[in-house]
CSV table of C-alpha atoms in Angstrom, one decimal:
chain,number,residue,atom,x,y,z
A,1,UNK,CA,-1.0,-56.9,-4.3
A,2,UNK,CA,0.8,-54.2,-6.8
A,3,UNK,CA,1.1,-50.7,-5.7
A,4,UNK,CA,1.9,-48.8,-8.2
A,5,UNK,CA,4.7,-46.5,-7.5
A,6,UNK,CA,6.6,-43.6,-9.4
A,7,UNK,CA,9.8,-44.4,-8.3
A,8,UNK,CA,11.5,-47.6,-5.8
A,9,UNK,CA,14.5,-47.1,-3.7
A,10,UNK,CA,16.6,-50.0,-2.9
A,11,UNK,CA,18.2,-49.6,0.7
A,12,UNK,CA,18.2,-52.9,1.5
A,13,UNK,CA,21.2,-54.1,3.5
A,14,UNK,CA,21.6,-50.2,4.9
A,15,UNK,CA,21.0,-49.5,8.7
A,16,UNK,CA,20.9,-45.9,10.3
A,17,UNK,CA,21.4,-43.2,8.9
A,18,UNK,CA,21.4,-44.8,5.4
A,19,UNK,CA,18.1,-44.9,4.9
A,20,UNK,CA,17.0,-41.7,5.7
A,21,UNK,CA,19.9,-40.2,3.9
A,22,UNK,CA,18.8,-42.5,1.0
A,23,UNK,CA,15.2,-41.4,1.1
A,24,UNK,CA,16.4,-37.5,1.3
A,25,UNK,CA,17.9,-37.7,-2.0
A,26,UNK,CA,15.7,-39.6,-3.5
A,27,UNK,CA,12.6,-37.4,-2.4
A,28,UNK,CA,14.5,-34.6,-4.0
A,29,UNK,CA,14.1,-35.9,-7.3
A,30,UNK,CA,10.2,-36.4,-7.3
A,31,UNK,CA,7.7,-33.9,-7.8
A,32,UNK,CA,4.6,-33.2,-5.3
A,33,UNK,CA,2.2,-36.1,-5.5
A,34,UNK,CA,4.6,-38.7,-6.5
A,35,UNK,CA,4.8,-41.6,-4.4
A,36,UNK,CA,8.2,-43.3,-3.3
A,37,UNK,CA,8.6,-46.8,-2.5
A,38,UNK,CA,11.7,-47.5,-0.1
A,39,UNK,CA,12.8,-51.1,-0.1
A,40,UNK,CA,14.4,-51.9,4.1
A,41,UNK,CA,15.8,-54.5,5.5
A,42,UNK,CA,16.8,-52.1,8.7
A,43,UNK,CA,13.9,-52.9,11.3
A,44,UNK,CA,14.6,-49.6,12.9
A,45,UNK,CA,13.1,-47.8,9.3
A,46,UNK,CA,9.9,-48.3,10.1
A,47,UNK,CA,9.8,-45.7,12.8
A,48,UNK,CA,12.7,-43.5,11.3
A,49,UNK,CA,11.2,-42.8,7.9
A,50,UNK,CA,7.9,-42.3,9.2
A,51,UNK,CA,9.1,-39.6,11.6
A,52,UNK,CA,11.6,-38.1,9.1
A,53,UNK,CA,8.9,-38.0,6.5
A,54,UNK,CA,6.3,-36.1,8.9
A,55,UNK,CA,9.3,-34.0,10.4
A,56,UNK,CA,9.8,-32.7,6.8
A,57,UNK,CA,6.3,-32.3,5.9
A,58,UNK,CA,5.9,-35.3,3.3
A,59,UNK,CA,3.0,-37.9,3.7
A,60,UNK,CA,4.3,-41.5,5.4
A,61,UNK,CA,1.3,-43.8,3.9
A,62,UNK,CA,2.8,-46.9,5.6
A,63,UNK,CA,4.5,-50.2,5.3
A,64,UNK,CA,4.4,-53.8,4.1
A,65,UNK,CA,6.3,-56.4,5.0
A,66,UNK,CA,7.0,-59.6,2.6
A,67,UNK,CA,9.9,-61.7,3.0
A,68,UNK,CA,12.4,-59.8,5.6
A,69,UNK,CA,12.0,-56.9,3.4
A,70,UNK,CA,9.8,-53.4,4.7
A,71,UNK,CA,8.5,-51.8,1.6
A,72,UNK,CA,8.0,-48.0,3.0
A,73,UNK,CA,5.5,-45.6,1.2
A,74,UNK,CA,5.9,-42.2,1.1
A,75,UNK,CA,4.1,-39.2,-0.9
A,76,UNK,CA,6.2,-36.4,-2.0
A,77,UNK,CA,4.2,-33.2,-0.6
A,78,UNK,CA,5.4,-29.8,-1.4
A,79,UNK,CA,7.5,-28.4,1.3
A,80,UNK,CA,8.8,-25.1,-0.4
A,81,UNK,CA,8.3,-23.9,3.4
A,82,UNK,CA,9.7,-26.4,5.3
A,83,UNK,CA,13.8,-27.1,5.6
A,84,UNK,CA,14.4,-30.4,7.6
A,85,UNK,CA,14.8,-28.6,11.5
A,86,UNK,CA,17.2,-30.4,13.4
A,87,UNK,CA,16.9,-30.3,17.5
A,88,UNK,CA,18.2,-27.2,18.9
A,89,UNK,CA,19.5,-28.9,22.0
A,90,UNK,CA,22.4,-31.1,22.1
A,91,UNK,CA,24.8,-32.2,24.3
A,92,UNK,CA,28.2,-34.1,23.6
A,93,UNK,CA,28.3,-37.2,24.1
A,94,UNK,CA,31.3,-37.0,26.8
A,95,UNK,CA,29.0,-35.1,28.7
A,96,UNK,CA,26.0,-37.2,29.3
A,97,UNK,CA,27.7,-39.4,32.2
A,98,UNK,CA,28.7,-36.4,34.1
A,99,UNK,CA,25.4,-35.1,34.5
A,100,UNK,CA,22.3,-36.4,36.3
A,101,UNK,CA,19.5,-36.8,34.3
A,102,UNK,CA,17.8,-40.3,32.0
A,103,UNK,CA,19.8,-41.6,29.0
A,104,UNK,CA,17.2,-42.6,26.5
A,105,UNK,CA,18.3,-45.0,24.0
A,106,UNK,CA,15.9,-45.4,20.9
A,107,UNK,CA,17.8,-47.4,18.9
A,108,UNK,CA,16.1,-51.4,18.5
A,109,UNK,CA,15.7,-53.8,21.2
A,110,UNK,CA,18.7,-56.2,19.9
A,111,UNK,CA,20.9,-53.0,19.1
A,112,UNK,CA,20.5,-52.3,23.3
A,113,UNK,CA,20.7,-55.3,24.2
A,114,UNK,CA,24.4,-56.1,22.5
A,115,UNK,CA,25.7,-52.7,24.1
A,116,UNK,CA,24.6,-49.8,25.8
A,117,UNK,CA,25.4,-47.6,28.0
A,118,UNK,CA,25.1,-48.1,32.1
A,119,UNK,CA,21.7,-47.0,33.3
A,120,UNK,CA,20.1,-46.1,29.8
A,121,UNK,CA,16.7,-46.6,29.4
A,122,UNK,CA,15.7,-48.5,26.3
A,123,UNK,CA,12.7,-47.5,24.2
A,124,UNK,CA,12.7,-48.1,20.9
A,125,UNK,CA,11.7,-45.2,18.1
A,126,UNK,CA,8.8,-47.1,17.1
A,127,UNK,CA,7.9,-47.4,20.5
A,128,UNK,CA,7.9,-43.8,21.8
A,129,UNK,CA,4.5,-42.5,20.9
A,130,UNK,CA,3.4,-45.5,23.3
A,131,UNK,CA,5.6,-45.1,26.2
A,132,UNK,CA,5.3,-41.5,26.6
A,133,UNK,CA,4.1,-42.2,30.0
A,134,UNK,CA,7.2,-44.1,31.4
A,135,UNK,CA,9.6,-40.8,31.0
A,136,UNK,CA,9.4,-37.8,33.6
A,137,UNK,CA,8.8,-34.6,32.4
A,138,UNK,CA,10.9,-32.2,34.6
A,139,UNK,CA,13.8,-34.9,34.2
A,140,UNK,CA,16.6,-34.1,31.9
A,141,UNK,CA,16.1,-36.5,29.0
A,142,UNK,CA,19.3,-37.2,27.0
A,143,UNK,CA,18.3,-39.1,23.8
A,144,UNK,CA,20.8,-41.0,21.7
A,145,UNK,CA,20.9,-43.6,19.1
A,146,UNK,CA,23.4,-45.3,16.8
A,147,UNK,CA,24.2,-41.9,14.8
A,148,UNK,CA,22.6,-39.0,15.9
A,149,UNK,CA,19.6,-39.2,13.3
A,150,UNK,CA,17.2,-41.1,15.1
A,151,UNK,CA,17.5,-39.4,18.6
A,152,UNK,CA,17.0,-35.9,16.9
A,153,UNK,CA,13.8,-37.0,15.5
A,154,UNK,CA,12.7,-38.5,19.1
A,155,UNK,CA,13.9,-35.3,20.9
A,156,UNK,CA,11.8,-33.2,18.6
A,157,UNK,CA,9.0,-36.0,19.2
A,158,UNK,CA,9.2,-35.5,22.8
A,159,UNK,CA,9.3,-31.4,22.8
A,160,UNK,CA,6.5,-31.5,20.8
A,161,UNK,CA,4.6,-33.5,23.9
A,162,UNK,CA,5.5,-30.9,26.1
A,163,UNK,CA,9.3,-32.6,27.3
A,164,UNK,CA,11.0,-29.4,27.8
A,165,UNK,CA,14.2,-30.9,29.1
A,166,UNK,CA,15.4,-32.9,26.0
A,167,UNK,CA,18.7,-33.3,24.4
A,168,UNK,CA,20.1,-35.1,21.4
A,169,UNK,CA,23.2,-36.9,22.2
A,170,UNK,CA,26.0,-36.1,19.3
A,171,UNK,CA,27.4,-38.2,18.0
A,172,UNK,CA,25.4,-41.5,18.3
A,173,UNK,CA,26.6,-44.5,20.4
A,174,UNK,CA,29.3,-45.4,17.4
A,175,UNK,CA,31.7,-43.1,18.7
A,176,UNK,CA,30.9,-44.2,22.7
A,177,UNK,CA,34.1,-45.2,24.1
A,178,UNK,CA,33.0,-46.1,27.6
A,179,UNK,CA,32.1,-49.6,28.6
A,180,UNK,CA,28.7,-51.4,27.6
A,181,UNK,CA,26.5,-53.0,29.1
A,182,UNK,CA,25.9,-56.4,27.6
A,183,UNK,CA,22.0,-58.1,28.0
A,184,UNK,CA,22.8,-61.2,25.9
């Protein structure tokens, strides 16, 4: 089956933030109505651009998989109105261990499983919507991922369902110096 497309993005081979930040720029260069076909081999992008793309007001139309590859489609809607909001609360990452309160990690299951920190809770982005029940609402919620990106669209995920405690960890688990927890 041939979609026909105005303009394909190659971010194969890229994992989080790339293609987000890939999809960003190349967004800016379509006008409303045009459609943009994203090109993944990042497992993760499935959740992430569909977030980002309804977190900045553009329409995610959904994904195909052929061969290892995610072919992502998204509409260019006008969003004159909307600048991408990033989550007002954060915490450093230093912090998080000091505090009481659930570290939620929402990066992949294998990402987790070859490092994470003690006690985190794993729930992948693509997951979330679905396991909104497992989290506790008057718990502090402190939501990281490999970069930053992906937890600040869950936090804003899970403030829109009413989590009022809910903080993006900054930065992302690249620059965690502590030990990891190993499940492999």
């Amino acid at each position: 089956m041939s979609i026909k497309v105005n303009f394909q993005l190659d971010a194969k081979g890229f994992s989080c933030p790339m293609p987000i930040v890939k999809t960003k720029k190349a967004m800016a260069e379509l006008v409303d109505g045009q459609i943009l076909e994203v090109l993944a081999t990042d497992k993760g992008s499935k959740a992430d651009l569909a977030v980002w793309a309804e977190t900045v007001g553009h329409q995610y139309i959904g994904t195909l998989e052929e061969e290892n590859v995610l072919k992502h489609y998204i509409r260019k809607c006008s969003n004159d109105m909307l600048d991408e909001k990033m989550f007002e609360h954060t915490i450093e990452l230093e912090q998080v261990t000091k505090r009481g309160g659930l570290i939620l990690d929402v990066r992949e299951e294998v990402e987790f499983a070859f490092g994470h920190i003690e006690g985190a809770k794993s729930i992948p982005m693509g997951e979330l919507e679905a396991r909104l029940s497992e989290l506790d609402k008057e718990q502090e919620i402190y939501i990281i991922c490999r970069t930053g990106k992906r937890s600040d669209l869950a936090a804003q995920r899970l403030s829109a369902h009413g989590f009022a405690k809910v903080y993006n960890v900054l930065p992302g688990m690249t620059s965690w110096k502590g030990t990891l927890i190993k499940n492999i």
